[in-house]
Amino acid sequence: MEKIKHHLTDEILMAYSAGTLPEAFNLVVATHISLCDECRAAADSYDALGGAVLEDQEVVTISDGALKATLKLISEMPKDAIKTMHARKPGIFPAPLQDYVGGDADSVEWRSVGMGVKQAVLKTSKEASVRLLYIPAGVAMPDHSHKGKEMTLVLQGAFSDEDGRFARGDIEIADQELHHHPVAEEGEDCICLTATDAPLKFNSLIPRIAQPFLRI
Ligand code: ZN
Ligand code: ZN
């Protein structure tokens, strides 16, 4: 894998560690972190910081019986559950995403949205939405701006826009300031995981008409 060039911001990492992000963004952050040593280290230090703050405030005691009880629960788990926990195979999707989808890219129920582009909206809580996008090599997405935040993680291939080039592991964070026109690179179809907390603003008519049907 090429070196990751586009990372999460400290603000997002802190919010992730504090557990205040909507589920859709959480999934994108967790998936990036599983690919990126740099952001994982930062998230770990925020976790440690949060833990230290908590320790100052309250003393948490874990009863002697807790460990035994947990081990007993695990031993009583149905064999199938244990099997699915280990069913992940190395693929395009990193572990947190495979757990969410229940498999790799080949187990996604893609829906065509035109121009060869396919999407799959994942189930999450309502404050934000997250989808997988499959963009054939060389295809351009409609140019748009944003009414809220948009976080896009590349899982396969690459795309380029006004902000640069994004390849596997790279994350693009867009807000009201950014107007962009992502184009998938030639050579390999591009697969992205993208979360938004507000509808996009399209500049041309056709995507605007299609918008309610595509839930973007
Ligand atoms: Zn990173
Ligand atoms: Zn965008």
JSON list of C-alpha atoms and ligand atoms in Angstrom, two decimals:
[
{"chain": "A", "resi": 1, "resn": "MET", "atom": "CA", "xyz": [0.00, 0.00, 0.00]},
{"chain": "A", "resi": 2, "resn": "GLU", "atom": "CA", "xyz": [1.19, 3.53, -0.79]},
{"chain": "A", "resi": 3, "resn": "LYS", "atom": "CA", "xyz": [1.88, 5.75, 2.19]},
{"chain": "A", "resi": 4, "resn": "ILE", "atom": "CA", "xyz": [-1.27, 7.45, 3.48]},
{"chain": "A", "resi": 5, "resn": "LYS", "atom": "CA", "xyz": [-1.12, 11.20, 2.79]},
{"chain": "A", "resi": 6, "resn": "HIS", "atom": "CA", "xyz": [-4.50, 12.49, 3.93]},
{"chain": "A", "resi": 7, "resn": "HIS", "atom": "CA", "xyz": [-5.41, 11.99, 7.59]},
{"chain": "A", "resi": 8, "resn": "LEU", "atom": "CA", "xyz": [-8.06, 12.70, 10.21]},
{"chain": "A", "resi": 9, "resn": "THR", "atom": "CA", "xyz": [-7.96, 16.00, 12.10]},
{"chain": "A", "resi": 10, "resn": "ASP", "atom": "CA", "xyz": [-7.22, 16.17, 15.85]},
{"chain": "A", "resi": 11, "resn": "GLU", "atom": "CA", "xyz": [-10.71, 17.53, 16.37]},
{"chain": "A", "resi": 12, "resn": "ILE", "atom": "CA", "xyz": [-12.27, 14.42, 14.80]},
{"chain": "A", "resi": 13, "resn": "LEU", "atom": "CA", "xyz": [-9.89, 12.05, 16.62]},
{"chain": "A", "resi": 14, "resn": "MET", "atom": "CA", "xyz": [-10.77, 13.68, 19.93]},
{"chain": "A", "resi": 15, "resn": "ALA", "atom": "CA", "xyz": [-14.49, 13.45, 19.23]},
{"chain": "A", "resi": 16, "resn": "TYR", "atom": "CA", "xyz": [-14.03, 9.79, 18.22]},
{"chain": "A", "resi": 17, "resn": "SER", "atom": "CA", "xyz": [-12.19, 9.04, 21.45]},
{"chain": "A", "resi": 18, "resn": "ALA", "atom": "CA", "xyz": [-14.84, 10.88, 23.49]},
{"chain": "A", "resi": 19, "resn": "GLY", "atom": "CA", "xyz": [-17.54, 8.87, 21.72]},
{"chain": "A", "resi": 20, "resn": "THR", "atom": "CA", "xyz": [-19.45, 11.92, 20.49]},
{"chain": "A", "resi": 21, "resn": "LEU", "atom": "CA", "xyz": [-19.41, 11.23, 16.73]},
{"chain": "A", "resi": 22, "resn": "PRO", "atom": "CA", "xyz": [-22.51, 9.95, 14.93]},
{"chain": "A", "resi": 23, "resn": "GLU", "atom": "CA", "xyz": [-22.35, 6.24, 14.13]},
{"chain": "A", "resi": 24, "resn": "ALA", "atom": "CA", "xyz": [-21.78, 6.88, 10.40]},
{"chain": "A", "resi": 25, "resn": "PHE", "atom": "CA", "xyz": [-18.64, 8.98, 11.03]},
{"chain": "A", "resi": 26, "resn": "ASN", "atom": "CA", "xyz": [-17.47, 6.54, 13.72]},
{"chain": "A", "resi": 27, "resn": "LEU", "atom": "CA", "xyz": [-17.37, 3.76, 11.14]},
{"chain": "A", "resi": 28, "resn": "VAL", "atom": "CA", "xyz": [-15.28, 5.85, 8.71]},
{"chain": "A", "resi": 29, "resn": "VAL", "atom": "CA", "xyz": [-12.87, 6.89, 11.49]},
{"chain": "A", "resi": 30, "resn": "ALA", "atom": "CA", "xyz": [-12.52, 3.32, 12.83]},
{"chain": "A", "resi": 31, "resn": "THR", "atom": "CA", "xyz": [-11.86, 2.03, 9.32]},
{"chain": "A", "resi": 32, "resn": "HIS", "atom": "CA", "xyz": [-9.21, 4.70, 8.61]},
{"chain": "A", "resi": 33, "resn": "ILE", "atom": "CA", "xyz": [-7.54, 4.04, 11.97]},
{"chain": "A", "resi": 34, "resn": "SER", "atom": "CA", "xyz": [-7.31, 0.34, 11.20]},
{"chain": "A", "resi": 35, "resn": "LEU", "atom": "CA", "xyz": [-5.23, 1.25, 8.11]},
{"chain": "A", "resi": 36, "resn": "CYS", "atom": "CA", "xyz": [-3.25, 4.17, 9.56]},
{"chain": "A", "resi": 37, "resn": "ASP", "atom": "CA", "xyz": [-0.60, 3.84, 12.29]},
{"chain": "A", "resi": 38, "resn": "GLU", "atom": "CA", "xyz": [-0.31, 7.60, 12.67]},
{"chain": "A", "resi": 39, "resn": "CYS", "atom": "CA", "xyz": [-3.99, 8.27, 13.44]},
{"chain": "A", "resi": 40, "resn": "ARG", "atom": "CA", "xyz": [-4.23, 5.09, 15.55]},
{"chain": "A", "resi": 41, "resn": "ALA", "atom": "CA", "xyz": [-1.39, 6.33, 17.76]},
{"chain": "A", "resi": 42, "resn": "ALA", "atom": "CA", "xyz": [-3.08, 9.73, 18.10]},
{"chain": "A", "resi": 43, "resn": "ALA", "atom": "CA", "xyz": [-6.44, 8.12, 18.95]},
{"chain": "A", "resi": 44, "resn": "ASP", "atom": "CA", "xyz": [-4.73, 5.91, 21.55]},
{"chain": "A", "resi": 45, "resn": "SER", "atom": "CA", "xyz": [-3.20, 8.94, 23.23]},
{"chain": "A", "resi": 46, "resn": "TYR", "atom": "CA", "xyz": [-6.58, 10.70, 23.33]},
{"chain": "A", "resi": 47, "resn": "ASP", "atom": "CA", "xyz": [-8.07, 7.52, 24.82]},
{"chain": "A", "resi": 48, "resn": "ALA", "atom": "CA", "xyz": [-5.35, 7.51, 27.49]},
{"chain": "A", "resi": 49, "resn": "LEU", "atom": "CA", "xyz": [-5.94, 11.19, 28.18]},
{"chain": "A", "resi": 50, "resn": "GLY", "atom": "CA", "xyz": [-9.69, 10.60, 28.52]},
{"chain": "A", "resi": 51, "resn": "GLY", "atom": "CA", "xyz": [-9.00, 7.64, 30.81]},
{"chain": "A", "resi": 52, "resn": "ALA", "atom": "CA", "xyz": [-6.73, 9.78, 33.02]},
{"chain": "A", "resi": 53, "resn": "VAL", "atom": "CA", "xyz": [-9.43, 12.45, 33.32]},
{"chain": "A", "resi": 54, "resn": "LEU", "atom": "CA", "xyz": [-11.95, 9.79, 34.32]},
{"chain": "A", "resi": 55, "resn": "GLU", "atom": "CA", "xyz": [-9.58, 8.29, 36.91]},
{"chain": "A", "resi": 56, "resn": "ASP", "atom": "CA", "xyz": [-9.29, 11.66, 38.57]},
{"chain": "A", "resi": 57, "resn": "GLN", "atom": "CA", "xyz": [-13.02, 11.86, 38.95]},
{"chain": "A", "resi": 58, "resn": "GLU", "atom": "CA", "xyz": [-14.07, 8.47, 40.15]},
{"chain": "A", "resi": 59, "resn": "VAL", "atom": "CA", "xyz": [-12.59, 5.27, 41.40]},
{"chain": "A", "resi": 60, "resn": "VAL", "atom": "CA", "xyz": [-13.71, 2.35, 39.31]},
{"chain": "A", "resi": 61, "resn": "THR", "atom": "CA", "xyz": [-13.47, -0.98, 41.02]},
{"chain": "A", "resi": 62, "resn": "ILE", "atom": "CA", "xyz": [-13.80, -4.23, 39.16]},
{"chain": "A", "resi": 63, "resn": "SER", "atom": "CA", "xyz": [-15.06, -7.04, 41.32]},
{"chain": "A", "resi": 64, "resn": "ASP", "atom": "CA", "xyz": [-13.00, -10.23, 41.56]},
{"chain": "A", "resi": 65, "resn": "GLY", "atom": "CA", "xyz": [-15.91, -12.12, 40.06]},
{"chain": "A", "resi": 66, "resn": "ALA", "atom": "CA", "xyz": [-16.05, -9.97, 36.91]},
{"chain": "A", "resi": 67, "resn": "LEU", "atom": "CA", "xyz": [-13.27, -11.74, 35.03]},
{"chain": "A", "resi": 68, "resn": "LYS", "atom": "CA", "xyz": [-14.60, -15.19, 35.91]},
{"chain": "A", "resi": 69, "resn": "ALA", "atom": "CA", "xyz": [-18.09, -14.16, 34.83]},
{"chain": "A", "resi": 70, "resn": "THR", "atom": "CA", "xyz": [-16.79, -12.82, 31.50]},
{"chain": "A", "resi": 71, "resn": "LEU", "atom": "CA", "xyz": [-14.84, -15.99, 30.78]},
{"chain": "A", "resi": 72, "resn": "LYS", "atom": "CA", "xyz": [-17.91, -18.05, 31.61]},
{"chain": "A", "resi": 73, "resn": "LEU", "atom": "CA", "xyz": [-20.01, -15.97, 29.18]},
{"chain": "A", "resi": 74, "resn": "ILE", "atom": "CA", "xyz": [-17.48, -16.56, 26.41]},
{"chain": "A", "resi": 75, "resn": "SER", "atom": "CA", "xyz": [-17.42, -20.29, 27.07]},
{"chain": "A", "resi": 76, "resn": "GLU", "atom": "CA", "xyz": [-21.21, -20.36, 26.85]},
{"chain": "A", "resi": 77, "resn": "MET", "atom": "CA", "xyz": [-21.37, -18.49, 23.52]},
{"chain": "A", "resi": 78, "resn": "PRO", "atom": "CA", "xyz": [-22.86, -20.51, 20.68]},
{"chain": "A", "resi": 79, "resn": "LYS", "atom": "CA", "xyz": [-20.15, -22.02, 18.47]},
{"chain": "A", "resi": 80, "resn": "ASP", "atom": "CA", "xyz": [-21.57, -20.19, 15.42]},
{"chain": "A", "resi": 81, "resn": "ALA", "atom": "CA", "xyz": [-21.03, -16.81, 17.05]},
{"chain": "A", "resi": 82, "resn": "ILE", "atom": "CA", "xyz": [-17.42, -17.65, 17.73]},
{"chain": "A", "resi": 83, "resn": "LYS", "atom": "CA", "xyz": [-16.99, -18.88, 14.17]},
{"chain": "A", "resi": 84, "resn": "THR", "atom": "CA", "xyz": [-18.33, -15.63, 12.61]},
{"chain": "A", "resi": 85, "resn": "MET", "atom": "CA", "xyz": [-16.02, -13.63, 14.85]},
{"chain": "A", "resi": 86, "resn": "HIS", "atom": "CA", "xyz": [-13.13, -15.30, 13.06]},
{"chain": "A", "resi": 87, "resn": "ALA", "atom": "CA", "xyz": [-14.63, -15.43, 9.59]},
{"chain": "A", "resi": 88, "resn": "ARG", "atom": "CA", "xyz": [-12.89, -12.22, 8.38]},
{"chain": "A", "resi": 89, "resn": "LYS", "atom": "CA", "xyz": [-10.56, -12.73, 5.46]},
{"chain": "A", "resi": 90, "resn": "PRO", "atom": "CA", "xyz": [-7.97, -10.27, 4.26]},
{"chain": "A", "resi": 91, "resn": "GLY", "atom": "CA", "xyz": [-9.67, -8.34, 1.46]},
{"chain": "A", "resi": 92, "resn": "ILE", "atom": "CA", "xyz": [-10.52, -4.83, 0.33]},
{"chain": "A", "resi": 93, "resn": "PHE", "atom": "CA", "xyz": [-12.46, -3.97, 3.47]},
{"chain": "A", "resi": 94, "resn": "PRO", "atom": "CA", "xyz": [-10.49, -3.55, 6.71]},
{"chain": "A", "resi": 95, "resn": "ALA", "atom": "CA", "xyz": [-11.79, -5.44, 9.76]},
{"chain": "A", "resi": 96, "resn": "PRO", "atom": "CA", "xyz": [-14.15, -2.78, 11.23]},
{"chain": "A", "resi": 97, "resn": "LEU", "atom": "CA", "xyz": [-15.93, -2.44, 7.89]},
{"chain": "A", "resi": 98, "resn": "GLN", "atom": "CA", "xyz": [-16.08, -6.20, 7.28]},
{"chain": "A", "resi": 99, "resn": "ASP", "atom": "CA", "xyz": [-17.69, -6.59, 10.69]},
{"chain": "A", "resi": 100, "resn": "TYR", "atom": "CA", "xyz": [-20.23, -3.90, 9.79]},
{"chain": "A", "resi": 101, "resn": "VAL", "atom": "CA", "xyz": [-21.08, -5.21, 6.34]},
{"chain": "A", "resi": 102, "resn": "GLY", "atom": "CA", "xyz": [-20.78, -8.88, 7.28]},
{"chain": "A", "resi": 103, "resn": "GLY", "atom": "CA", "xyz": [-18.14, -9.57, 4.64]},
{"chain": "A", "resi": 104, "resn": "ASP", "atom": "CA", "xyz": [-15.97, -8.01, 1.96]},
{"chain": "A", "resi": 105, "resn": "ALA", "atom": "CA", "xyz": [-16.85, -6.01, -1.20]},
{"chain": "A", "resi": 106, "resn": "ASP", "atom": "CA", "xyz": [-18.29, -9.11, -2.90]},
{"chain": "A", "resi": 107, "resn": "SER", "atom": "CA", "xyz": [-20.97, -9.49, -0.21]},
{"chain": "A", "resi": 108, "resn": "VAL", "atom": "CA", "xyz": [-22.31, -5.92, -0.62]},
{"chain": "A", "resi": 109, "resn": "GLU", "atom": "CA", "xyz": [-25.74, -5.45, -2.18]},
{"chain": "A", "resi": 110, "resn": "TRP", "atom": "CA", "xyz": [-24.78, -2.76, -4.68]},
{"chain": "A", "resi": 111, "resn": "ARG", "atom": "CA", "xyz": [-27.45, -0.65, -6.35]},
{"chain": "A", "resi": 112, "resn": "SER", "atom": "CA", "xyz": [-26.79, 1.07, -9.65]},
{"chain": "A", "resi": 113, "resn": "VAL", "atom": "CA", "xyz": [-27.09, 4.86, -9.64]},
{"chain": "A", "resi": 114, "resn": "GLY", "atom": "CA", "xyz": [-26.15, 5.43, -13.32]},
{"chain": "A", "resi": 115, "resn": "MET", "atom": "CA", "xyz": [-22.90, 5.88, -15.30]},
{"chain": "A", "resi": 116, "resn": "GLY", "atom": "CA", "xyz": [-21.74, 2.52, -13.94]},
{"chain": "A", "resi": 117, "resn": "VAL", "atom": "CA", "xyz": [-21.63, 3.99, -10.43]},
{"chain": "A", "resi": 118, "resn": "LYS", "atom": "CA", "xyz": [-23.06, 1.79, -7.69]},
{"chain": "A", "resi": 119, "resn": "GLN", "atom": "CA", "xyz": [-23.80, 2.49, -4.06]},
{"chain": "A", "resi": 120, "resn": "ALA", "atom": "CA", "xyz": [-24.87, 0.69, -0.91]},
{"chain": "A", "resi": 121, "resn": "VAL", "atom": "CA", "xyz": [-26.29, 2.73, 1.97]},
{"chain": "A", "resi": 122, "resn": "LEU", "atom": "CA", "xyz": [-25.32, 1.12, 5.28]},
{"chain": "A", "resi": 123, "resn": "LYS", "atom": "CA", "xyz": [-27.63, 1.02, 8.28]},
{"chain": "A", "resi": 124, "resn": "THR", "atom": "CA", "xyz": [-26.70, 3.51, 11.01]},
{"chain": "A", "resi": 125, "resn": "SER", "atom": "CA", "xyz": [-28.35, 5.91, 13.43]},
{"chain": "A", "resi": 126, "resn": "LYS", "atom": "CA", "xyz": [-30.13, 8.82, 11.74]},
{"chain": "A", "resi": 127, "resn": "GLU", "atom": "CA", "xyz": [-27.93, 11.88, 12.56]},
{"chain": "A", "resi": 128, "resn": "ALA", "atom": "CA", "xyz": [-25.62, 11.02, 9.65]},
{"chain": "A", "resi": 129, "resn": "SER", "atom": "CA", "xyz": [-25.55, 8.48, 6.83]},
{"chain": "A", "resi": 130, "resn": "VAL", "atom": "CA", "xyz": [-22.78, 6.33, 5.41]},
{"chain": "A", "resi": 131, "resn": "ARG", "atom": "CA", "xyz": [-22.55, 4.55, 2.08]},
{"chain": "A", "resi": 132, "resn": "LEU", "atom": "CA", "xyz": [-20.17, 2.53, -0.01]},
{"chain": "A", "resi": 133, "resn": "LEU", "atom": "CA", "xyz": [-19.56, 3.94, -3.47]},
{"chain": "A", "resi": 134, "resn": "TYR", "atom": "CA", "xyz": [-18.24, 1.98, -6.44]},
{"chain": "A", "resi": 135, "resn": "ILE", "atom": "CA", "xyz": [-16.97, 4.30, -9.17]},
{"chain": "A", "resi": 136, "resn": "PRO", "atom": "CA", "xyz": [-15.62, 2.78, -12.40]},
{"chain": "A", "resi": 137, "resn": "ALA", "atom": "CA", "xyz": [-12.10, 3.88, -13.39]},
{"chain": "A", "resi": 138, "resn": "GLY", "atom": "CA", "xyz": [-12.14, 7.20, -15.22]},
{"chain": "A", "resi": 139, "resn": "VAL", "atom": "CA", "xyz": [-15.70, 8.15, -14.23]},
{"chain": "A", "resi": 140, "resn": "ALA", "atom": "CA", "xyz": [-16.44, 11.59, -12.73]},
{"chain": "A", "resi": 141, "resn": "MET", "atom": "CA", "xyz": [-18.87, 12.15, -9.88]},
{"chain": "A", "resi": 142, "resn": "PRO", "atom": "CA", "xyz": [-21.24, 15.13, -10.25]},
{"chain": "A", "resi": 143, "resn": "ASP", "atom": "CA", "xyz": [-19.62, 18.33, -8.95]},
{"chain": "A", "resi": 144, "resn": "HIS", "atom": "CA", "xyz": [-21.12, 19.45, -5.67]},
{"chain": "A", "resi": 145, "resn": "SER", "atom": "CA", "xyz": [-20.69, 21.38, -2.46]},
{"chain": "A", "resi": 146, "resn": "HIS", "atom": "CA", "xyz": [-21.83, 20.45, 1.05]},
{"chain": "A", "resi": 147, "resn": "LYS", "atom": "CA", "xyz": [-24.37, 21.67, 3.57]},
{"chain": "A", "resi": 148, "resn": "GLY", "atom": "CA", "xyz": [-22.54, 19.84, 6.35]},
{"chain": "A", "resi": 149, "resn": "LYS", "atom": "CA", "xyz": [-19.56, 17.53, 6.84]},
{"chain": "A", "resi": 150, "resn": "GLU", "atom": "CA", "xyz": [-18.50, 14.83, 4.41]},
{"chain": "A", "resi": 151, "resn": "MET", "atom": "CA", "xyz": [-15.83, 12.23, 5.17]},
{"chain": "A", "resi": 152, "resn": "THR", "atom": "CA", "xyz": [-14.61, 9.98, 2.36]},
{"chain": "A", "resi": 153, "resn": "LEU", "atom": "CA", "xyz": [-12.20, 7.06, 2.83]},
{"chain": "A", "resi": 154, "resn": "VAL", "atom": "CA", "xyz": [-10.70, 5.35, -0.23]},
{"chain": "A", "resi": 155, "resn": "LEU", "atom": "CA", "xyz": [-10.61, 1.55, -0.04]},
{"chain": "A", "resi": 156, "resn": "GLN", "atom": "CA", "xyz": [-9.58, 0.67, -3.60]},
{"chain": "A", "resi": 157, "resn": "GLY", "atom": "CA", "xyz": [-8.26, 2.65, -6.57]},
{"chain": "A", "resi": 158, "resn": "ALA", "atom": "CA", "xyz": [-7.95, 6.43, -6.29]},
{"chain": "A", "resi": 159, "resn": "PHE", "atom": "CA", "xyz": [-9.72, 9.68, -7.12]},
{"chain": "A", "resi": 160, "resn": "SER", "atom": "CA", "xyz": [-8.60, 13.26, -7.64]},
{"chain": "A", "resi": 161, "resn": "ASP", "atom": "CA", "xyz": [-10.37, 16.54, -7.05]},
{"chain": "A", "resi": 162, "resn": "GLU", "atom": "CA", "xyz": [-9.68, 20.21, -6.22]},
{"chain": "A", "resi": 163, "resn": "ASP", "atom": "CA", "xyz": [-8.07, 19.10, -2.92]},
{"chain": "A", "resi": 164, "resn": "GLY", "atom": "CA", "xyz": [-5.59, 16.60, -4.34]},
{"chain": "A", "resi": 165, "resn": "ARG", "atom": "CA", "xyz": [-5.22, 12.89, -5.04]},
{"chain": "A", "resi": 166, "resn": "PHE", "atom": "CA", "xyz": [-6.70, 10.29, -2.68]},
{"chain": "A", "resi": 167, "resn": "ALA", "atom": "CA", "xyz": [-5.68, 6.60, -2.76]},
{"chain": "A", "resi": 168, "resn": "ARG", "atom": "CA", "xyz": [-6.32, 3.60, -0.47]},
{"chain": "A", "resi": 169, "resn": "GLY", "atom": "CA", "xyz": [-6.30, 4.68, 3.17]},
{"chain": "A", "resi": 170, "resn": "ASP", "atom": "CA", "xyz": [-6.53, 8.40, 2.38]},
{"chain": "A", "resi": 171, "resn": "ILE", "atom": "CA", "xyz": [-9.40, 10.33, 3.90]},
{"chain": "A", "resi": 172, "resn": "GLU", "atom": "CA", "xyz": [-10.93, 13.53, 2.52]},
{"chain": "A", "resi": 173, "resn": "ILE", "atom": "CA", "xyz": [-12.78, 15.78, 4.93]},
{"chain": "A", "resi": 174, "resn": "ALA", "atom": "CA", "xyz": [-15.08, 18.26, 3.20]},
{"chain": "A", "resi": 175, "resn": "ASP", "atom": "CA", "xyz": [-17.32, 20.96, 4.63]},
{"chain": "A", "resi": 176, "resn": "GLN", "atom": "CA", "xyz": [-19.29, 23.99, 3.42]},
{"chain": "A", "resi": 177, "resn": "GLU", "atom": "CA", "xyz": [-16.05, 25.57, 2.15]},
{"chain": "A", "resi": 178, "resn": "LEU", "atom": "CA", "xyz": [-15.21, 22.85, -0.37]},
{"chain": "A", "resi": 179, "resn": "HIS", "atom": "CA", "xyz": [-16.77, 22.63, -3.80]},
{"chain": "A", "resi": 180, "resn": "HIS", "atom": "CA", "xyz": [-15.40, 19.57, -5.57]},
{"chain": "A", "resi": 181, "resn": "HIS", "atom": "CA", "xyz": [-15.63, 17.35, -8.60]},
{"chain": "A", "resi": 182, "resn": "PRO", "atom": "CA", "xyz": [-14.07, 13.96, -7.78]},
{"chain": "A", "resi": 183, "resn": "VAL", "atom": "CA", "xyz": [-12.87, 11.86, -10.73]},
{"chain": "A", "resi": 184, "resn": "ALA", "atom": "CA", "xyz": [-11.88, 8.19, -10.34]},
{"chain": "A", "resi": 185, "resn": "GLU", "atom": "CA", "xyz": [-8.41, 7.46, -11.63]},
{"chain": "A", "resi": 186, "resn": "GLU", "atom": "CA", "xyz": [-7.84, 5.30, -14.71]},
{"chain": "A", "resi": 187, "resn": "GLY", "atom": "CA", "xyz": [-6.50, 1.80, -14.13]},
{"chain": "A", "resi": 188, "resn": "GLU", "atom": "CA", "xyz": [-8.64, 0.50, -11.25]},
{"chain": "A", "resi": 189, "resn": "ASP", "atom": "CA", "xyz": [-12.27, 0.98, -10.21]},
{"chain": "A", "resi": 190, "resn": "CYS", "atom": "CA", "xyz": [-12.54, 3.12, -7.10]},
{"chain": "A", "resi": 191, "resn": "ILE", "atom": "CA", "xyz": [-14.35, 1.98, -3.94]},
{"chain": "A", "resi": 192, "resn": "CYS", "atom": "CA", "xyz": [-14.98, 4.54, -1.18]},
{"chain": "A", "resi": 193, "resn": "LEU", "atom": "CA", "xyz": [-16.72, 4.67, 2.15]},
{"chain": "A", "resi": 194, "resn": "THR", "atom": "CA", "xyz": [-18.34, 8.07, 2.58]},
{"chain": "A", "resi": 195, "resn": "ALA", "atom": "CA", "xyz": [-20.33, 9.61, 5.44]},
{"chain": "A", "resi": 196, "resn": "THR", "atom": "CA", "xyz": [-22.37, 12.83, 5.39]},
{"chain": "A", "resi": 197, "resn": "ASP", "atom": "CA", "xyz": [-24.50, 14.64, 7.97]},
{"chain": "A", "resi": 198, "resn": "ALA", "atom": "CA", "xyz": [-26.42, 16.84, 5.51]},
{"chain": "A", "resi": 199, "resn": "PRO", "atom": "CA", "xyz": [-27.56, 16.56, 1.89]},
{"chain": "A", "resi": 200, "resn": "LEU", "atom": "CA", "xyz": [-25.08, 17.54, -0.86]},
{"chain": "A", "resi": 201, "resn": "LYS", "atom": "CA", "xyz": [-25.64, 20.59, -3.08]},
{"chain": "A", "resi": 202, "resn": "PHE", "atom": "CA", "xyz": [-25.38, 19.63, -6.75]},
{"chain": "A", "resi": 203, "resn": "ASN", "atom": "CA", "xyz": [-24.68, 22.26, -9.33]},
{"chain": "A", "resi": 204, "resn": "SER", "atom": "CA", "xyz": [-26.31, 20.64, -12.34]},
{"chain": "A", "resi": 205, "resn": "LEU", "atom": "CA", "xyz": [-29.91, 19.63, -12.84]},
{"chain": "A", "resi": 206, "resn": "ILE", "atom": "CA", "xyz": [-29.77, 15.85, -13.41]},
{"chain": "A", "resi": 207, "resn": "PRO", "atom": "CA", "xyz": [-28.14, 14.95, -10.08]},
{"chain": "A", "resi": 208, "resn": "ARG", "atom": "CA", "xyz": [-30.49, 17.41, -8.35]},
{"chain": "A", "resi": 209, "resn": "ILE", "atom": "CA", "xyz": [-33.48, 15.54, -9.79]},
{"chain": "A", "resi": 210, "resn": "ALA", "atom": "CA", "xyz": [-32.00, 12.16, -8.90]},
{"chain": "A", "resi": 211, "resn": "GLN", "atom": "CA", "xyz": [-31.00, 13.26, -5.37]},
{"chain": "A", "resi": 212, "resn": "PRO", "atom": "CA", "xyz": [-34.16, 12.20, -3.47]},
{"chain": "A", "resi": 213, "resn": "PHE", "atom": "CA", "xyz": [-33.99, 8.72, -5.02]},
{"chain": "A", "resi": 214, "resn": "LEU", "atom": "CA", "xyz": [-30.31, 8.24, -4.23]},
{"chain": "A", "resi": 215, "resn": "ARG", "atom": "CA", "xyz": [-30.68, 9.55, -0.65]},
{"chain": "A", "resi": 216, "resn": "ILE", "atom": "CA", "xyz": [-27.58, 11.73, -0.92]},
{"chain": "B", "resi": 1, "resn": "ZN", "atom": "ZN", "xyz": [-4.33, 8.76, 9.37]},
{"chain": "B", "resi": 2, "resn": "ZN", "atom": "ZN", "xyz": [-18.26, 15.95, -1.54]}
]
